[in-house]
Amino acid sequence: MKIRSVQEVDLENIVKLYNFFIENTVVTFETEPIAVSEMKSRIDNILCKYPFLIAEVDSEFVGYAYATRWKERAAYFATVESTVYLDSKFHGKGFGYALYSALLSELKKSDTHSVIGGIADKNAASIALHTKCGFKPIGTLKEVGFKHDRWIDVSYFQKIL
């Protein structure tokens, strides 16, 4: 597997994968598919300060991981929220761990001190991934999202770098 920084050529694959999750899951709380131009704008903003990584196997797009600022208040300057999305055909094969580990390694090179991951709806695979990467559960917000005609909890996990 190859892990590298995002490039413009990746945009369509990223949007296709993300829109699948928007339309079919509660992993993201967005409810409407997004356009390539919107994703490009988001990625450009992320890259101003944080890593955005792509995973490939034999030049096939596997998924992506990135970090964003946790909150805008000044005292949160060293805290980020991490995100990882994998194509389902690559689940359970160690690719998520490798990609997430690469993201965490990049964050360690920065001023990042604390990494937070939010997991919707008791997603067992995501909980296992975060745990394997050294995250600890810190709490659950009950019924904070409403999607696909039901209320959804979000559990938060944290890793101190």
Short mmCIF file of C-alpha atoms in Angstrom, two decimals:
data_model
loop_
_atom_site.label_atom_id
_atom_site.label_comp_id
_atom_site.label_asym_id
_atom_site.label_seq_id
_atom_site.Cartn_x
_atom_site.Cartn_y
_atom_site.Cartn_z
CA MET A 1 0.00 0.00 0.00
CA LYS A 2 1.16 3.51 -0.81
CA ILE A 3 0.23 6.45 1.43
CA ARG A 4 0.77 9.96 0.11
CA SER A 5 -0.51 13.50 0.35
CA VAL A 6 -3.71 14.29 -1.52
CA GLN A 7 -3.49 15.56 -5.09
CA GLU A 8 -6.08 17.18 -7.33
CA VAL A 9 -6.34 13.95 -9.32
CA ASP A 10 -7.84 12.30 -6.19
CA LEU A 11 -10.85 14.59 -5.94
CA GLU A 12 -13.33 12.46 -7.89
CA ASN A 13 -12.46 9.31 -5.92
CA ILE A 14 -12.73 11.18 -2.62
CA VAL A 15 -16.12 12.65 -3.54
CA LYS A 16 -17.44 9.33 -4.82
CA LEU A 17 -16.47 7.58 -1.57
CA TYR A 18 -17.69 10.38 0.69
CA ASN A 19 -21.01 10.69 -1.14
CA PHE A 20 -21.55 6.96 -0.70
CA PHE A 21 -21.20 7.44 3.06
CA ILE A 22 -23.48 10.50 2.99
CA GLU A 23 -26.24 8.67 1.13
CA ASN A 24 -26.02 5.22 2.74
CA THR A 25 -24.72 5.53 6.28
CA VAL A 26 -24.76 7.64 9.43
CA VAL A 27 -20.95 7.80 9.51
CA THR A 28 -21.19 11.44 8.42
CA PHE A 29 -24.01 13.73 9.46
CA GLU A 30 -24.13 15.43 6.08
CA THR A 31 -27.36 14.58 4.31
CA GLU A 32 -26.82 15.84 0.75
CA PRO A 33 -24.10 14.71 -1.67
CA ILE A 34 -21.36 17.24 -2.30
CA ALA A 35 -19.73 18.39 -5.53
CA VAL A 36 -16.08 18.05 -6.46
CA SER A 37 -15.68 21.84 -6.24
CA GLU A 38 -16.93 21.83 -2.63
CA MET A 39 -14.54 19.02 -1.67
CA LYS A 40 -11.66 20.85 -3.34
CA SER A 41 -12.42 23.93 -1.27
CA ARG A 42 -12.55 21.87 1.93
CA ILE A 43 -9.27 20.11 1.16
CA ASP A 44 -7.54 23.39 0.29
CA ASN A 45 -8.59 24.77 3.69
CA ILE A 46 -7.37 21.64 5.50
CA LEU A 47 -3.99 21.68 3.74
CA CYS A 48 -3.27 25.19 5.02
CA LYS A 49 -2.33 23.59 8.35
CA TYR A 50 -3.12 19.86 8.49
CA PRO A 51 -2.32 16.66 6.58
CA PHE A 52 -4.74 15.03 4.15
CA LEU A 53 -3.52 11.56 3.14
CA ILE A 54 -4.54 9.13 0.43
CA ALA A 55 -4.05 5.35 0.46
CA GLU A 56 -3.64 3.33 -2.73
CA VAL A 57 -3.01 -0.32 -3.54
CA ASP A 58 -1.62 -0.99 -7.01
CA SER A 59 -2.76 2.53 -8.02
CA GLU A 60 -6.31 1.77 -6.84
CA PHE A 61 -7.88 4.29 -4.46
CA VAL A 62 -8.38 2.76 -1.00
CA GLY A 63 -9.40 5.74 1.11
CA TYR A 64 -8.30 8.87 2.86
CA ALA A 65 -7.58 10.37 6.27
CA TYR A 66 -7.17 13.92 7.46
CA ALA A 67 -7.22 16.20 10.48
CA THR A 68 -9.00 19.48 11.13
CA ARG A 69 -9.02 21.94 13.97
CA TRP A 70 -11.20 20.76 16.86
CA LYS A 71 -12.63 24.17 17.78
CA GLU A 72 -11.86 27.76 16.87
CA ARG A 73 -11.05 29.17 20.33
CA ALA A 74 -7.34 29.96 20.74
CA ALA A 75 -6.69 27.53 23.61
CA TYR A 76 -7.65 24.59 21.36
CA PHE A 77 -4.71 25.33 19.01
CA ALA A 78 -3.08 21.92 19.62
CA THR A 79 -6.23 19.78 19.40
CA VAL A 80 -7.49 18.25 16.15
CA GLU A 81 -10.32 16.03 15.03
CA SER A 82 -9.25 13.11 12.87
CA THR A 83 -11.24 11.45 10.10
CA VAL A 84 -10.71 8.31 8.05
CA TYR A 85 -12.80 6.84 5.21
CA LEU A 86 -12.09 3.54 3.45
CA ASP A 87 -13.76 1.87 0.52
CA SER A 88 -15.68 -1.08 2.01
CA LYS A 89 -13.82 -3.64 -0.10
CA PHE A 90 -10.68 -2.75 1.85
CA HIS A 91 -12.19 -3.07 5.33
CA GLY A 92 -10.64 -5.55 7.75
CA LYS A 93 -7.33 -5.86 5.90
CA GLY A 94 -5.15 -3.48 7.92
CA PHE A 95 -5.37 -0.59 5.47
CA GLY A 96 -7.31 1.62 7.86
CA TYR A 97 -4.72 1.07 10.58
CA ALA A 98 -1.83 1.86 8.24
CA LEU A 99 -3.54 5.00 6.94
CA TYR A 100 -4.56 6.23 10.39
CA SER A 101 -1.08 5.50 11.78
CA ALA A 102 0.44 7.56 8.96
CA LEU A 103 -1.89 10.44 9.80
CA LEU A 104 -0.96 10.26 13.48
CA SER A 105 2.74 10.22 12.57
CA GLU A 106 2.28 13.38 10.52
CA LEU A 107 0.42 15.04 13.39
CA LYS A 108 3.24 14.19 15.81
CA LYS A 109 5.58 16.32 13.65
CA SER A 110 3.36 19.35 14.25
CA ASP A 111 2.20 21.23 17.32
CA THR A 112 -0.69 18.77 17.74
CA HIS A 113 -1.05 17.46 21.27
CA SER A 114 -4.52 15.89 21.35
CA VAL A 115 -6.43 14.01 18.63
CA ILE A 116 -10.17 13.43 18.88
CA GLY A 117 -12.22 10.99 16.84
CA GLY A 118 -16.00 11.02 16.74
CA ILE A 119 -17.77 7.74 16.02
CA ALA A 120 -21.46 7.66 15.14
CA ASP A 121 -23.87 4.91 16.06
CA LYS A 122 -21.51 2.54 17.90
CA ASN A 123 -19.65 1.69 14.67
CA ALA A 124 -17.77 -1.45 15.78
CA ALA A 125 -15.16 -1.30 13.01
CA SER A 126 -14.34 2.33 13.76
CA ILE A 127 -14.20 1.69 17.50
CA ALA A 128 -11.79 -1.20 16.88
CA LEU A 129 -9.62 0.97 14.62
CA HIS A 130 -9.44 3.83 17.10
CA THR A 131 -8.66 1.45 19.95
CA LYS A 132 -5.91 -0.25 17.94
CA CYS A 133 -4.42 3.18 17.20
CA GLY A 134 -4.26 3.97 20.93
CA PHE A 135 -7.36 6.12 21.33
CA LYS A 136 -9.32 5.93 24.59
CA PRO A 137 -13.09 6.41 24.92
CA ILE A 138 -13.97 9.73 26.56
CA GLY A 139 -17.75 9.89 26.34
CA THR A 140 -20.90 9.66 24.30
CA LEU A 141 -23.28 12.39 23.25
CA LYS A 142 -26.77 10.91 23.09
CA GLU A 143 -29.09 11.55 20.15
CA VAL A 144 -27.19 14.52 18.73
CA GLY A 145 -27.79 13.69 15.07
CA PHE A 146 -30.92 12.80 13.15
CA LYS A 147 -30.47 10.95 9.89
CA HIS A 148 -32.29 8.17 8.05
CA ASP A 149 -35.34 8.69 10.27
CA ARG A 150 -33.62 8.04 13.59
CA TRP A 151 -31.60 9.67 16.33
CA ILE A 152 -27.89 8.87 16.44
CA ASP A 153 -25.38 8.93 19.29
CA VAL A 154 -21.75 10.01 18.79
CA SER A 155 -19.00 8.53 20.93
CA TYR A 156 -15.72 10.39 21.25
CA PHE A 157 -12.26 8.86 21.49
CA GLN A 158 -9.04 10.70 22.28
CA LYS A 159 -5.33 10.12 21.85
CA ILE A 160 -2.65 12.27 23.45
CA LEU A 161 0.40 12.35 21.17
#
